[in-house]
Amino acid sequence: MIVEGQAQRTIWVDRDGWSVNIIDQTRLPHRFEVVTLRTLEQAAHAIQAMLVRGAPLIGATAAYGVCLAMRQDFGDAALGNACDRLLSTRPTAVNLRWAIDEMLAALYTVPKAGRVEAAYARAAEIADADVETCRQIGVHGLPLIEQAAAVHPGRAVNILTHCNAGWLATVDWGTATAPIYMAHEAGIPVHVWVDETRPRNQGASLTAWELGQHGVPHTLIADNAGGHLMQHGLVDLCIVGTDRTTATGDVANKIGTYLKALAATDNGVPFYVALPSTTIDWRLENGFDIPIEQRSGEELSHVTGRTKWGESVTVRITPKETPVRNDAFDVTPARLVSGLITERGVAEASREGLVALFPEHG
Ligand code: MRU
């Protein structure tokens, strides 16, 4: 996608041929800063501290983390330890385990001396495949926006999204945003309601930034405003991402997604979830078995922003002694999901719907 008029991905191998560049998303929207990862520990830290985040990008970064580990030591023990370290970073997005499994499968079969080269080759494939997968999500999601546009000729299609399931959460295109970018490029007028997405504000700081860079009309709204806008006919459809979707179509996504799905259902607004198949956990039947990440209470008790003098400051907004609980994700039951937009088409949110598109998992 576009930053300052230039095409940009979220992760790429440096000109030196081995170190890995990422965009430090904790600095956005105020600073566009590229960070270079040179060790396994730096890659693990980047995922854990959320310099990179979003299910598909976590997976791609983990793949490159294995590459960096192999440069340090390509033995079996080092490979196992590297995978364990990366898997310990964040629990909910299943793309992390998927990418690690892919790397293990690629590396165990090659002679140890060839592991570094094989690791970089597989990581590059994973990153490139993510771009194409997200593009296909766009292709399959576009007709949903076209249909909404046909119902209201002459006005923009209003799409509500939560958190950041944009290109910053993937290698490129995004999941929820891919159909939106495609509609925008096809000249269909779209307007995005961007949930701020407390507590880390990925909507306010990341989705608003990337839509703005790409020239897509959007408006930031408070997390609690979506239901009200739906009641007033101001939302045509919702499209969100997911960190893990069960084989039966239950969807874990950023905390607050479930409330939007409830409001959408109550108001007859279609509620779509966009995802690459790497986000489906075929082993799970029940969304409530998805591990929900618990994050630091400081994300709630403090906010960080930029003063008018350009200084970045973090301030407390609660009494010092207030206890805080910070569940990072929630689960939206399949019954509230109108459809799952995947790289192979739009599936009904059910085992039958998913297996019809992915018969190899039947
Ligand atoms: O905690 P985050 O910022 O990693 O959460 C990200 C989300 O919830 C996204 O919506 C999800 O990963 C889908 S990304 C295409």
PDB file of C-alpha atoms in Angstrom, residues 10 23 25 28 32 52-54 57 164-171 173-174 205-207 209-210:
ATOM      1  CA  THR A  10       5.297  -4.032   6.473  1.00  0.00           C
ATOM      2  CA  ILE A  23       7.793  -0.554  10.585  1.00  0.00           C
ATOM      3  CA  GLN A  25       3.907   0.465  14.735  1.00  0.00           C
ATOM      4  CA  LEU A  28       2.605   5.520  14.363  1.00  0.00           C
ATOM      5  CA  PHE A  32       7.238   6.465  10.434  1.00  0.00           C
ATOM      6  CA  VAL A  52       4.492  -5.516  14.708  1.00  0.00           C
ATOM      7  CA  ARG A  53       1.005  -6.849  15.363  1.00  0.00           C
ATOM      8  CA  GLY A  54      -1.990  -8.271  13.542  1.00  0.00           C
ATOM      9  CA  LEU A  57       2.145 -10.037  10.222  1.00  0.00           C
ATOM     10  CA  ASN A 164      -6.562  -2.530  12.582  1.00  0.00           C
ATOM     11  CA  ALA A 165      -7.070  -5.344  10.118  1.00  0.00           C
ATOM     12  CA  GLY A 166      -5.437  -3.189   7.467  1.00  0.00           C
ATOM     13  CA  TRP A 167      -2.222  -3.618   5.527  1.00  0.00           C
ATOM     14  CA  LEU A 168      -0.273  -2.817   8.689  1.00  0.00           C
ATOM     15  CA  ALA A 169      -1.631  -6.041  10.219  1.00  0.00           C
ATOM     16  CA  THR A 170      -0.532  -8.135   7.234  1.00  0.00           C
ATOM     17  CA  VAL A 171       2.350  -7.949   4.764  1.00  0.00           C
ATOM     18  CA  TRP A 173      -3.428  -5.092   1.480  1.00  0.00           C
ATOM     19  CA  GLY A 174      -4.836  -6.084   4.890  1.00  0.00           C
ATOM     20  CA  SER A 205      -3.522   5.446  15.359  1.00  0.00           C
ATOM     21  CA  LEU A 206      -3.107   2.767  12.669  1.00  0.00           C
ATOM     22  CA  THR A 207      -6.292   2.316  10.616  1.00  0.00           C
ATOM     23  CA  TRP A 209      -3.281   6.582   9.403  1.00  0.00           C
ATOM     24  CA  GLU A 210      -3.165   3.962   6.662  1.00  0.00           C
TER      25      GLU A 210
END
